[in-house]
Amino acid sequence: MGVSWTGLIGGLLGLGPLAAVGIEFLVNPPDEGRALAALPLAMSVVYLPAIWASVSATPRRRAVLRGVVAVSIAMVFVSLPFLGATLAVILIPATALLAIAGRLAFGR
């Protein structure tokens, strides 16, 4: 059981954009203030277990990846009324790669 490259790339694609937006809000705060940075930073933390499970040889890799996919889909649906399709478009590649790595799509 080696590195799951699909899961690793999917986790990084989910973590990267959300962490970048959170850091941008910290460096250049909008009118709402720096507290707004907590939301994308908290959402980016969701992808850390997927990165860890993809790199380490854990027997629960598929379960961890499937859990992250479920949370990612839930985040998209909850944010639709507030952000529109913006977050959905950003997280589609990450969610798709994690679903493939967790064998939800194209499973054997």
Short mmCIF file of C-alpha atoms in Angstrom, two decimals:
data_model
loop_
_atom_site.label_atom_id
_atom_site.label_comp_id
_atom_site.label_asym_id
_atom_site.label_seq_id
_atom_site.Cartn_x
_atom_site.Cartn_y
_atom_site.Cartn_z
CA MET A 1 0.00 0.00 0.00
CA GLY A 2 1.96 2.97 -1.29
CA VAL A 3 1.11 6.59 -1.81
CA SER A 4 -2.30 7.31 -3.32
CA TRP A 5 -1.33 9.99 -5.81
CA THR A 6 -4.92 10.63 -6.83
CA GLY A 7 -5.94 11.20 -3.23
CA LEU A 8 -2.88 13.35 -2.53
CA ILE A 9 -3.49 15.59 -5.54
CA GLY A 10 -7.21 15.82 -4.71
CA GLY A 11 -6.44 16.79 -1.13
CA LEU A 12 -3.97 19.45 -2.23
CA LEU A 13 -6.45 20.81 -4.79
CA GLY A 14 -9.03 21.19 -2.03
CA LEU A 15 -6.64 22.61 0.56
CA GLY A 16 -4.79 25.04 -1.70
CA PRO A 17 -7.51 27.40 -2.97
CA LEU A 18 -9.35 27.61 0.34
CA ALA A 19 -6.17 28.24 2.33
CA ALA A 20 -5.09 30.86 -0.22
CA VAL A 21 -8.39 32.73 0.15
CA GLY A 22 -8.12 32.57 3.95
CA ILE A 23 -4.56 33.89 3.90
CA GLU A 24 -5.59 36.63 1.49
CA PHE A 25 -8.32 37.70 3.93
CA LEU A 26 -5.73 37.81 6.73
CA VAL A 27 -3.23 39.88 4.75
CA ASN A 28 -5.69 42.18 2.98
CA PRO A 29 -8.89 42.11 5.07
CA PRO A 30 -12.20 43.01 3.42
CA ASP A 31 -14.64 45.46 4.95
CA GLU A 32 -16.07 42.70 7.15
CA GLY A 33 -12.73 42.29 8.95
CA ARG A 34 -10.18 39.58 9.55
CA ALA A 35 -12.67 37.27 11.24
CA LEU A 36 -13.96 36.37 7.79
CA ALA A 37 -10.65 34.55 7.18
CA ALA A 38 -11.63 31.88 9.69
CA LEU A 39 -14.27 30.41 7.39
CA PRO A 40 -12.10 29.43 4.39
CA LEU A 41 -9.24 28.40 6.69
CA ALA A 42 -11.57 26.10 8.63
CA MET A 43 -12.92 24.69 5.38
CA SER A 44 -9.40 24.01 4.12
CA VAL A 45 -8.58 21.96 7.23
CA VAL A 46 -11.15 19.39 6.07
CA TYR A 47 -8.70 18.21 3.40
CA LEU A 48 -5.80 17.48 5.78
CA PRO A 49 -7.04 13.95 6.67
CA ALA A 50 -7.23 13.11 2.96
CA ILE A 51 -3.64 14.23 2.45
CA TRP A 52 -2.50 12.25 5.49
CA ALA A 53 -4.39 9.10 4.49
CA SER A 54 -3.05 9.31 0.95
CA VAL A 55 0.58 9.50 2.09
CA SER A 56 0.56 7.02 4.98
CA ALA A 57 -0.17 3.33 4.63
CA THR A 58 -3.33 3.19 6.72
CA PRO A 59 -5.91 0.40 6.36
CA ARG A 60 -8.72 2.97 6.66
CA ARG A 61 -7.59 5.03 3.65
CA ARG A 62 -10.76 4.47 1.64
CA ALA A 63 -13.00 5.35 4.59
CA VAL A 64 -11.08 8.57 5.27
CA LEU A 65 -11.18 9.61 1.61
CA ARG A 66 -14.89 8.86 1.38
CA GLY A 67 -15.55 10.90 4.51
CA VAL A 68 -13.69 13.88 3.08
CA VAL A 69 -15.69 13.56 -0.16
CA ALA A 70 -18.93 13.61 1.84
CA VAL A 71 -17.88 16.70 3.79
CA SER A 72 -16.70 18.41 0.60
CA ILE A 73 -20.05 17.83 -1.09
CA ALA A 74 -21.87 19.08 2.01
CA MET A 75 -19.73 22.25 2.07
CA VAL A 76 -20.63 22.94 -1.55
CA PHE A 77 -24.37 22.55 -0.98
CA VAL A 78 -24.35 24.65 2.19
CA SER A 79 -22.41 27.45 0.49
CA LEU A 80 -24.55 27.56 -2.69
CA PRO A 81 -27.06 30.13 -1.34
CA PHE A 82 -24.26 32.42 -0.13
CA LEU A 83 -21.55 32.13 -2.80
CA GLY A 84 -23.43 30.73 -5.76
CA ALA A 85 -21.53 28.22 -7.86
CA THR A 86 -18.10 29.74 -7.14
CA LEU A 87 -17.07 27.28 -4.43
CA ALA A 88 -18.59 24.37 -6.34
CA VAL A 89 -16.48 25.13 -9.40
CA ILE A 90 -13.34 25.45 -7.28
CA LEU A 91 -13.91 22.17 -5.42
CA ILE A 92 -15.12 19.98 -8.32
CA PRO A 93 -11.62 18.73 -9.30
CA ALA A 94 -10.66 17.99 -5.70
CA THR A 95 -13.91 16.18 -4.96
CA ALA A 96 -13.74 14.15 -8.17
CA LEU A 97 -10.15 13.03 -7.55
CA LEU A 98 -10.91 12.11 -3.94
CA ALA A 99 -13.98 10.13 -5.07
CA ILE A 100 -11.81 8.21 -7.54
CA ALA A 101 -9.13 7.59 -4.89
CA GLY A 102 -11.77 6.44 -2.39
CA ARG A 103 -13.21 4.17 -5.08
CA LEU A 104 -16.62 5.84 -5.02
CA ALA A 105 -16.22 6.37 -8.76
CA PHE A 106 -14.57 3.74 -10.96
CA GLY A 107 -14.34 1.38 -7.98
CA ARG A 108 -12.99 -2.14 -8.21
#
